[in-house]
mmCIF file of C-alpha atoms in Angstrom:
data_model
loop_
_atom_site.group_PDB
_atom_site.id
_atom_site.type_symbol
_atom_site.label_atom_id
_atom_site.label_comp_id
_atom_site.label_asym_id
_atom_site.label_seq_id
_atom_site.Cartn_x
_atom_site.Cartn_y
_atom_site.Cartn_z
ATOM 1 C CA UNK A 1 0.000 0.000 0.000
ATOM 2 C CA UNK A 2 1.466 3.333 -1.025
ATOM 3 C CA UNK A 3 1.586 6.217 1.417
ATOM 4 C CA UNK A 4 2.253 8.915 -1.161
ATOM 5 C CA UNK A 5 0.327 12.037 -0.286
ATOM 6 C CA UNK A 6 -0.636 10.731 3.133
ATOM 7 C CA UNK A 7 2.741 10.749 4.884
ATOM 8 C CA UNK A 8 2.725 13.126 7.861
ATOM 9 C CA UNK A 9 4.941 16.149 7.816
ATOM 10 C CA UNK A 10 8.537 15.512 8.736
ATOM 11 C CA UNK A 11 9.097 15.988 12.450
ATOM 12 C CA UNK A 12 11.424 18.829 13.406
ATOM 13 C CA UNK A 13 14.949 17.825 14.356
ATOM 14 C CA UNK A 14 15.363 16.592 17.919
ATOM 15 C CA UNK A 15 17.679 19.529 18.613
ATOM 16 C CA UNK A 16 14.844 21.983 17.916
ATOM 17 C CA UNK A 17 12.650 20.272 20.517
ATOM 18 C CA UNK A 18 15.220 20.442 23.308
ATOM 19 C CA UNK A 19 14.213 23.124 25.767
ATOM 20 C CA UNK A 20 17.089 25.482 26.668
ATOM 21 C CA UNK A 21 16.353 24.908 30.358
ATOM 22 C CA UNK A 22 17.037 21.185 29.902
ATOM 23 C CA UNK A 23 20.322 21.963 28.168
ATOM 24 C CA UNK A 24 21.287 24.265 31.052
ATOM 25 C CA UNK A 25 20.397 21.562 33.589
ATOM 26 C CA UNK A 26 22.476 18.910 31.799
ATOM 27 C CA UNK A 27 25.417 21.288 31.513
ATOM 28 C CA UNK A 28 25.146 22.217 35.183
ATOM 29 C CA UNK A 29 25.269 18.572 36.259
ATOM 30 C CA UNK A 30 28.342 17.971 34.078
ATOM 31 C CA UNK A 31 30.037 20.919 35.740
ATOM 32 C CA UNK A 32 28.985 19.660 39.168
ATOM 33 C CA UNK A 33 31.236 16.659 38.535
ATOM 34 C CA UNK A 34 34.151 19.034 38.000
ATOM 35 C CA UNK A 35 34.608 19.608 41.717
ATOM 36 C CA UNK A 36 34.893 15.859 42.264
ATOM 37 C CA UNK A 37 37.531 15.474 39.548
ATOM 38 C CA UNK A 38 39.554 18.414 40.891
ATOM 39 C CA UNK A 39 39.535 17.150 44.469
ATOM 40 C CA UNK A 40 40.542 13.575 43.651
ATOM 41 C CA UNK A 41 43.300 14.818 41.306
ATOM 42 C CA UNK A 42 44.949 16.724 44.154
ATOM 43 C CA UNK A 43 45.942 19.495 41.718
ATOM 44 C CA UNK A 44 46.119 23.173 42.628
ATOM 45 C CA UNK A 45 43.677 25.663 41.157
ATOM 46 C CA UNK A 46 46.168 26.948 38.568
ATOM 47 C CA UNK A 47 47.206 23.408 37.581
ATOM 48 C CA UNK A 48 43.666 22.109 37.164
ATOM 49 C CA UNK A 49 42.647 25.254 35.249
ATOM 50 C CA UNK A 50 45.635 25.020 32.881
ATOM 51 C CA UNK A 51 45.271 21.329 32.066
ATOM 52 C CA UNK A 52 41.500 21.358 31.675
ATOM 53 C CA UNK A 53 41.832 24.168 29.147
ATOM 54 C CA UNK A 54 44.777 22.528 27.339
ATOM 55 C CA UNK A 55 42.974 19.190 27.023
ATOM 56 C CA UNK A 56 39.846 20.946 25.762
ATOM 57 C CA UNK A 57 41.428 23.014 22.996
ATOM 58 C CA UNK A 58 41.958 20.246 20.367
ATOM 59 C CA UNK A 59 38.330 19.137 20.614
ATOM 60 C CA UNK A 60 37.070 22.702 20.522
ATOM 61 C CA UNK A 61 39.348 23.481 17.548
ATOM 62 C CA UNK A 62 37.736 20.601 15.617
ATOM 63 C CA UNK A 63 34.291 21.932 16.486
ATOM 64 C CA UNK A 64 35.298 25.412 15.300
ATOM 65 C CA UNK A 65 36.533 23.985 11.986
ATOM 66 C CA UNK A 66 33.221 22.179 11.480
ATOM 67 C CA UNK A 67 31.257 25.250 12.520
ATOM 68 C CA UNK A 68 33.040 27.420 9.957
ATOM 69 C CA UNK A 69 32.309 24.923 7.190
ATOM 70 C CA UNK A 70 28.596 25.267 7.885
ATOM 71 C CA UNK A 71 28.354 29.062 7.784
ATOM 72 C CA UNK A 72 29.981 32.442 7.670
ATOM 73 C CA UNK A 73 28.678 34.040 10.850
ATOM 74 C CA UNK A 74 30.540 37.050 12.162
ATOM 75 C CA UNK A 75 32.955 36.035 14.908
ATOM 76 C CA UNK A 76 34.043 38.498 17.538
ATOM 77 C CA UNK A 77 37.169 38.373 19.661
ATOM 78 C CA UNK A 78 37.138 40.989 22.420
ATOM 79 C CA UNK A 79 34.068 39.822 24.353
ATOM 80 C CA UNK A 80 35.043 36.114 24.287
ATOM 81 C CA UNK A 81 38.561 37.011 25.496
ATOM 82 C CA UNK A 82 37.133 39.060 28.372
ATOM 83 C CA UNK A 83 34.679 36.282 29.181
ATOM 84 C CA UNK A 84 37.625 33.887 29.301
ATOM 85 C CA UNK A 85 39.424 36.120 31.792
ATOM 86 C CA UNK A 86 36.447 35.815 34.125
ATOM 87 C CA UNK A 87 36.341 32.064 33.526
ATOM 88 C CA UNK A 88 40.066 31.696 34.226
ATOM 89 C CA UNK A 89 39.751 33.560 37.534
ATOM 90 C CA UNK A 90 36.810 31.315 38.397
ATOM 91 C CA UNK A 91 38.763 28.135 37.550
ATOM 92 C CA UNK A 92 41.867 29.077 39.549
ATOM 93 C CA UNK A 93 40.161 30.384 42.699
ATOM 94 C CA UNK A 94 37.509 27.667 42.722
ATOM 95 C CA UNK A 95 40.117 24.899 42.325
ATOM 96 C CA UNK A 96 42.019 26.167 45.365
ATOM 97 C CA UNK A 97 38.800 26.647 47.360
ATOM 98 C CA UNK A 98 37.803 23.008 46.825
ATOM 99 C CA UNK A 99 40.918 21.804 48.667
ATOM 100 C CA UNK A 100 40.306 24.217 51.553
ATOM 101 C CA UNK A 101 36.575 23.999 52.180
ATOM 102 C CA UNK A 102 35.341 20.893 50.345
ATOM 103 C CA UNK A 103 33.919 20.224 46.874
ATOM 104 C CA UNK A 104 30.263 20.739 47.754
ATOM 105 C CA UNK A 105 30.692 23.841 49.905
ATOM 106 C CA UNK A 106 33.015 25.557 47.423
ATOM 107 C CA UNK A 107 30.514 25.020 44.630
ATOM 108 C CA UNK A 108 27.635 26.299 46.745
ATOM 109 C CA UNK A 109 29.523 29.492 47.599
ATOM 110 C CA UNK A 110 30.265 29.933 43.895
ATOM 111 C CA UNK A 111 26.524 30.537 43.522
ATOM 112 C CA UNK A 112 26.959 34.164 44.517
ATOM 113 C CA UNK A 113 26.578 34.666 40.744
ATOM 114 C CA UNK A 114 22.825 34.246 41.188
ATOM 115 C CA UNK A 115 22.721 37.801 42.558
ATOM 116 C CA UNK A 116 25.579 39.325 40.556
ATOM 117 C CA UNK A 117 24.438 38.265 37.071
ATOM 118 C CA UNK A 118 20.934 39.810 37.138
ATOM 119 C CA UNK A 119 22.302 42.940 38.859
ATOM 120 C CA UNK A 120 24.960 43.457 36.181
ATOM 121 C CA UNK A 121 22.486 42.661 33.393
ATOM 122 C CA UNK A 122 20.132 45.314 34.758
ATOM 123 C CA UNK A 123 22.791 47.987 35.380
ATOM 124 C CA UNK A 124 24.634 47.492 32.076
ATOM 125 C CA UNK A 125 21.992 46.185 29.669
ATOM 126 C CA UNK A 126 18.795 47.393 31.411
ATOM 127 C CA UNK A 127 17.534 43.819 31.418
ATOM 128 C CA UNK A 128 15.012 43.747 34.215
ATOM 129 C CA UNK A 129 14.641 40.435 36.142
ATOM 130 C CA UNK A 130 11.236 38.766 36.227
ATOM 131 C CA UNK A 131 8.954 39.335 39.216
ATOM 132 C CA UNK A 132 9.189 35.670 40.123
ATOM 133 C CA UNK A 133 12.969 35.890 40.295
ATOM 134 C CA UNK A 134 12.796 38.981 42.513
ATOM 135 C CA UNK A 135 10.444 37.129 44.862
ATOM 136 C CA UNK A 136 12.543 33.964 44.852
ATOM 137 C CA UNK A 137 15.945 35.705 45.279
ATOM 138 C CA UNK A 138 15.786 35.942 49.120
ATOM 139 C CA UNK A 139 14.758 32.281 49.290
ATOM 140 C CA UNK A 140 17.612 31.350 46.950
ATOM 141 C CA UNK A 141 20.111 33.225 49.125
ATOM 142 C CA UNK A 142 18.745 31.557 52.254
ATOM 143 C CA UNK A 143 19.162 28.187 50.574
ATOM 144 C CA UNK A 144 22.766 29.037 49.668
ATOM 145 C CA UNK A 145 23.484 30.019 53.285
ATOM 146 C CA UNK A 146 22.061 26.744 54.573
ATOM 147 C CA UNK A 147 23.598 24.535 51.892
ATOM 148 C CA UNK A 148 26.968 26.227 52.359
ATOM 149 C CA UNK A 149 27.034 25.485 56.083
ATOM 150 C CA UNK A 150 27.110 29.204 56.881
ATOM 151 C CA UNK A 151 24.286 29.113 59.420
ATOM 152 C CA UNK A 152 26.286 27.979 62.432
ATOM 153 C CA UNK A 153 26.860 24.423 61.228
ATOM 154 C CA UNK A 154 30.339 22.823 61.283
ATOM 155 C CA UNK A 155 32.520 23.724 58.299
ATOM 156 C CA UNK A 156 34.516 21.267 56.196
ATOM 157 C CA UNK A 157 38.143 21.506 55.211
ATOM 158 C CA UNK A 158 41.506 22.610 56.665
ATOM 159 C CA UNK A 159 40.903 26.360 56.136
ATOM 160 C CA UNK A 160 37.189 27.011 55.554
ATOM 161 C CA UNK A 161 37.477 30.806 55.939
ATOM 162 C CA UNK A 162 40.097 31.221 53.207
ATOM 163 C CA UNK A 163 38.263 28.633 51.126
ATOM 164 C CA UNK A 164 35.041 30.610 51.410
ATOM 165 C CA UNK A 165 36.787 33.844 50.372
ATOM 166 C CA UNK A 166 38.329 32.158 47.319
ATOM 167 C CA UNK A 167 35.011 30.557 46.372
ATOM 168 C CA UNK A 168 33.200 33.890 46.562
ATOM 169 C CA UNK A 169 35.931 35.472 44.411
ATOM 170 C CA UNK A 170 35.446 32.640 41.931
ATOM 171 C CA UNK A 171 31.740 33.460 41.906
ATOM 172 C CA UNK A 172 32.509 37.030 40.837
ATOM 173 C CA UNK A 173 34.658 35.739 37.967
ATOM 174 C CA UNK A 174 31.974 33.237 37.010
ATOM 175 C CA UNK A 175 29.327 35.972 36.953
ATOM 176 C CA UNK A 176 31.496 38.041 34.596
ATOM 177 C CA UNK A 177 31.848 35.005 32.344
ATOM 178 C CA UNK A 178 28.083 34.395 32.250
ATOM 179 C CA UNK A 179 27.215 37.983 31.389
ATOM 180 C CA UNK A 180 29.883 38.367 28.703
ATOM 181 C CA UNK A 181 29.334 34.906 27.228
ATOM 182 C CA UNK A 182 25.633 35.517 26.802
ATOM 183 C CA UNK A 183 26.413 38.703 24.868
ATOM 184 C CA UNK A 184 29.243 37.216 22.793
ATOM 185 C CA UNK A 185 27.633 33.960 21.632
ATOM 186 C CA UNK A 186 25.598 34.350 18.434
ATOM 187 C CA UNK A 187 24.139 31.968 15.841
ATOM 188 C CA UNK A 188 26.871 30.137 13.948
ATOM 189 C CA UNK A 189 29.664 31.286 16.275
ATOM 190 C CA UNK A 190 29.080 29.300 19.471
ATOM 191 C CA UNK A 191 32.086 26.980 19.189
ATOM 192 C CA UNK A 192 34.395 29.810 18.125
ATOM 193 C CA UNK A 193 33.345 31.843 21.165
ATOM 194 C CA UNK A 194 33.899 28.921 23.539
ATOM 195 C CA UNK A 195 37.312 28.162 21.985
ATOM 196 C CA UNK A 196 38.502 31.753 22.433
ATOM 197 C CA UNK A 197 37.168 31.933 26.005
ATOM 198 C CA UNK A 198 38.895 28.639 26.888
ATOM 199 C CA UNK A 199 42.198 29.814 25.386
ATOM 200 C CA UNK A 200 41.913 33.042 27.381
ATOM 201 C CA UNK A 201 41.108 31.128 30.590
ATOM 202 C CA UNK A 202 44.192 28.948 30.124
ATOM 203 C CA UNK A 203 46.337 32.055 29.699
ATOM 204 C CA UNK A 204 44.932 33.420 32.977
ATOM 205 C CA UNK A 205 45.871 30.152 34.726
ATOM 206 C CA UNK A 206 49.463 30.583 33.515
ATOM 207 C CA UNK A 207 49.530 34.279 34.473
ATOM 208 C CA UNK A 208 48.424 33.441 38.024
ATOM 209 C CA UNK A 209 50.174 30.107 38.480
ATOM 210 C CA UNK A 210 53.716 30.937 37.325
ATOM 211 C CA UNK A 211 54.409 33.926 39.642
ATOM 212 C CA UNK A 212 52.847 32.120 42.624
ATOM 213 C CA UNK A 213 54.572 28.797 41.910
ATOM 214 C CA UNK A 214 51.203 27.016 41.878
ATOM 215 C CA UNK A 215 51.326 25.746 38.272
ATOM 216 C CA UNK A 216 52.529 22.137 37.878
ATOM 217 C CA UNK A 217 53.345 21.306 34.249
ATOM 218 C CA UNK A 218 54.021 17.637 35.028
ATOM 219 C CA UNK A 219 51.472 16.433 37.607
ATOM 220 C CA UNK A 220 51.846 12.783 36.493
ATOM 221 C CA UNK A 221 49.305 9.979 36.674
ATOM 222 C CA UNK A 222 46.606 9.472 37.873
ATOM 223 C CA UNK A 223 46.213 13.231 38.292
ATOM 224 C CA UNK A 224 46.371 13.787 34.524
ATOM 225 C CA UNK A 225 43.651 11.172 34.018
ATOM 226 C CA UNK A 226 41.309 12.984 36.379
ATOM 227 C CA UNK A 227 42.124 16.313 34.718
ATOM 228 C CA UNK A 228 41.372 14.766 31.306
ATOM 229 C CA UNK A 229 37.962 13.672 32.607
ATOM 230 C CA UNK A 230 37.514 17.183 33.985
ATOM 231 C CA UNK A 231 38.200 18.632 30.519
ATOM 232 C CA UNK A 232 35.950 16.271 28.585
ATOM 233 C CA UNK A 233 32.969 16.335 30.943
ATOM 234 C CA UNK A 234 33.176 19.606 32.858
ATOM 235 C CA UNK A 235 34.839 21.766 30.221
ATOM 236 C CA UNK A 236 33.625 20.464 26.850
ATOM 237 C CA UNK A 237 30.300 18.731 27.451
ATOM 238 C CA UNK A 238 29.197 21.042 30.257
ATOM 239 C CA UNK A 239 30.093 24.351 28.675
ATOM 240 C CA UNK A 240 28.885 23.422 25.194
ATOM 241 C CA UNK A 241 25.483 22.646 26.676
ATOM 242 C CA UNK A 242 25.467 25.855 28.703
ATOM 243 C CA UNK A 243 26.734 28.075 25.886
ATOM 244 C CA UNK A 244 23.939 26.669 23.705
ATOM 245 C CA UNK A 245 21.322 27.418 26.348
ATOM 246 C CA UNK A 246 22.448 30.843 27.636
ATOM 247 C CA UNK A 247 21.566 32.910 24.533
ATOM 248 C CA UNK A 248 18.018 31.506 24.712
ATOM 249 C CA UNK A 249 17.563 32.280 28.425
ATOM 250 C CA UNK A 250 17.145 35.537 30.276
ATOM 251 C CA UNK A 251 20.115 36.390 32.510
ATOM 252 C CA UNK A 252 18.134 35.860 35.715
ATOM 253 C CA UNK A 253 16.697 32.531 34.580
ATOM 254 C CA UNK A 254 20.036 31.248 33.310
ATOM 255 C CA UNK A 255 21.734 32.082 36.606
ATOM 256 C CA UNK A 256 18.916 30.424 38.535
ATOM 257 C CA UNK A 257 18.992 27.210 36.521
ATOM 258 C CA UNK A 258 22.728 26.936 37.089
ATOM 259 C CA UNK A 259 22.133 26.738 40.839
ATOM 260 C CA UNK A 260 21.741 23.036 40.123
ATOM 261 C CA UNK A 261 25.553 22.940 40.088
ATOM 262 C CA UNK A 262 25.985 23.393 43.862
ATOM 263 C CA UNK A 263 23.139 21.019 44.650
ATOM 264 C CA UNK A 264 24.657 18.380 42.387
ATOM 265 C CA UNK A 265 28.107 18.987 43.883
ATOM 266 C CA UNK A 266 26.782 18.520 47.420
ATOM 267 C CA UNK A 267 25.143 15.208 46.473
ATOM 268 C CA UNK A 268 28.187 13.981 44.543
ATOM 269 C CA UNK A 269 30.439 14.970 47.419
ATOM 270 C CA UNK A 270 28.349 12.749 49.698
ATOM 271 C CA UNK A 271 28.259 9.773 47.340
ATOM 272 C CA UNK A 272 31.710 9.932 45.750
ATOM 273 C CA UNK A 273 33.935 11.774 48.236
ATOM 274 C CA UNK A 274 32.432 10.772 51.578
ATOM 275 C CA UNK A 275 31.637 14.368 52.582
ATOM 276 C CA UNK A 276 28.903 14.518 55.198
ATOM 277 C CA UNK A 277 26.881 17.755 55.094
ATOM 278 C CA UNK A 278 24.628 18.467 58.048
ATOM 279 C CA UNK A 279 20.831 18.334 58.028
ATOM 280 C CA UNK A 280 20.560 22.145 57.555
ATOM 281 C CA UNK A 281 22.847 21.897 54.536
ATOM 282 C CA UNK A 282 20.676 19.221 52.947
ATOM 283 C CA UNK A 283 17.621 21.346 53.733
ATOM 284 C CA UNK A 284 19.321 24.223 51.928
ATOM 285 C CA UNK A 285 19.709 22.037 48.838
ATOM 286 C CA UNK A 286 15.966 21.375 48.891
ATOM 287 C CA UNK A 287 15.273 25.105 49.270
ATOM 288 C CA UNK A 288 17.450 25.868 46.248
ATOM 289 C CA UNK A 289 15.699 23.225 44.149
ATOM 290 C CA UNK A 290 12.297 24.518 45.195
ATOM 291 C CA UNK A 291 13.207 28.083 44.270
ATOM 292 C CA UNK A 292 14.566 26.925 40.895
ATOM 293 C CA UNK A 293 11.319 25.078 40.213
ATOM 294 C CA UNK A 294 9.281 28.149 41.230
ATOM 295 C CA UNK A 295 11.127 30.475 38.875
ATOM 296 C CA UNK A 296 11.188 27.915 36.079
ATOM 297 C CA UNK A 297 7.458 27.205 36.257
ATOM 298 C CA UNK A 298 6.612 30.874 35.900
ATOM 299 C CA UNK A 299 9.072 31.527 33.080
ATOM 300 C CA UNK A 300 7.658 28.721 30.944
ATOM 301 C CA UNK A 301 4.365 30.594 30.665
ATOM 302 C CA UNK A 302 3.663 33.311 28.180
ATOM 303 C CA UNK A 303 2.605 36.662 29.648
ATOM 304 C CA UNK A 304 -1.040 35.859 28.853
ATOM 305 C CA UNK A 305 -0.823 32.198 29.720
ATOM 306 C CA UNK A 306 -1.383 31.287 26.077
ATOM 307 C CA UNK A 307 -0.623 28.112 24.196
ATOM 308 C CA UNK A 308 2.661 27.179 22.525
ATOM 309 C CA UNK A 309 1.218 28.252 19.183
ATOM 310 C CA UNK A 310 0.352 31.631 20.612
ATOM 311 C CA UNK A 311 3.872 31.973 21.995
ATOM 312 C CA UNK A 312 5.276 31.218 18.551
ATOM 313 C CA UNK A 313 3.306 34.155 17.206
ATOM 314 C CA UNK A 314 5.076 36.304 19.815
ATOM 315 C CA UNK A 315 8.785 35.651 19.172
ATOM 316 C CA UNK A 316 9.856 37.996 21.936
ATOM 317 C CA UNK A 317 8.542 35.467 24.486
ATOM 318 C CA UNK A 318 9.839 32.279 22.936
ATOM 319 C CA UNK A 319 12.925 31.939 25.100
ATOM 320 C CA UNK A 320 12.818 30.431 28.587
ATOM 321 C CA UNK A 321 11.675 33.209 30.853
ATOM 322 C CA UNK A 322 10.690 35.499 27.993
ATOM 323 C CA UNK A 323 12.586 38.614 27.058
ATOM 324 C CA UNK A 324 12.685 41.165 29.849
ATOM 325 C CA UNK A 325 11.056 44.502 29.121
ATOM 326 C CA UNK A 326 13.328 46.901 27.303
ATOM 327 C CA UNK A 327 15.986 44.306 26.373
ATOM 328 C CA UNK A 328 14.410 42.666 23.322
ATOM 329 C CA UNK A 329 15.829 45.104 20.789
ATOM 330 C CA UNK A 330 19.339 44.933 22.233
ATOM 331 C CA UNK A 331 19.281 41.138 22.554
ATOM 332 C CA UNK A 332 18.191 40.521 18.946
ATOM 333 C CA UNK A 333 20.739 42.993 17.597
ATOM 334 C CA UNK A 334 23.506 41.321 19.566
ATOM 335 C CA UNK A 335 22.611 37.903 18.222
ATOM 336 C CA UNK A 336 22.472 39.128 14.637
ATOM 337 C CA UNK A 337 26.004 40.445 14.806
ATOM 338 C CA UNK A 338 27.357 37.523 16.820
ATOM 339 C CA UNK A 339 28.204 39.801 19.695
#
């Protein structure tokens, strides 16, 4: 029996059906494993940052070559380089914080970006956070305090105070990376942007590690094996997923979704590293998850609560969380030019 003329329309590619929030979640969980790899490798922050970037560059270079064969999108240099500086600072300080305060706690404290990113986006780009995010922000911060063991619970690690300071500094660098990466990644230039940012981050690791004597160019095995896993999972898989999702998310929503990183790091620290967070810390993880779900549920709706078809007729609300008032024109222009 022939089916000519009756065959249903070809389904859209699977990639088109993947929600950016799901991509951000998957990338966040990949990055959550990074703290485990760094701790078991025993490498310093500069060493882990240098090797994860070095191992990543050949794979990213191949992706850039393939990306350029498929199109001729404009590729910028300054913003990705600056984003990489923030990422390099994050890598170095966070790697040292993990050894001082524990993998889970260091990653939780890194979540200071949840406040910095929307604040910078509003001050610089006039991108106003959603009302749900504003309401959830105090709850998110309370969850971070609990999950980080900062509410009077015992602290992990040989020097938790210094570890906390380094982790918070890493959060500032990470916030700079998120803001700049979202503005520098455009259609057809994602892999190029990530390659340049990774190269810049590796240069920062050298610039910090050589003068301080913290860069080990021959860590040996099995440390190199763990750092290779860090590069492939945390650097390549994680950041490719996140760099794909960020341009399709509002700044506030993207920062909120990435709070899954500290929650995942806490759980992986328990299962894989034998870290034992207290009951308040575990409660903080639940608070963070609940706040993420609250913000995510609201941002999936259109402003009028319409159907998916109605949202498609309003392209300014297609991305997760919609486009904040006053930022739609700037955001579309930036993506057209590959900013």
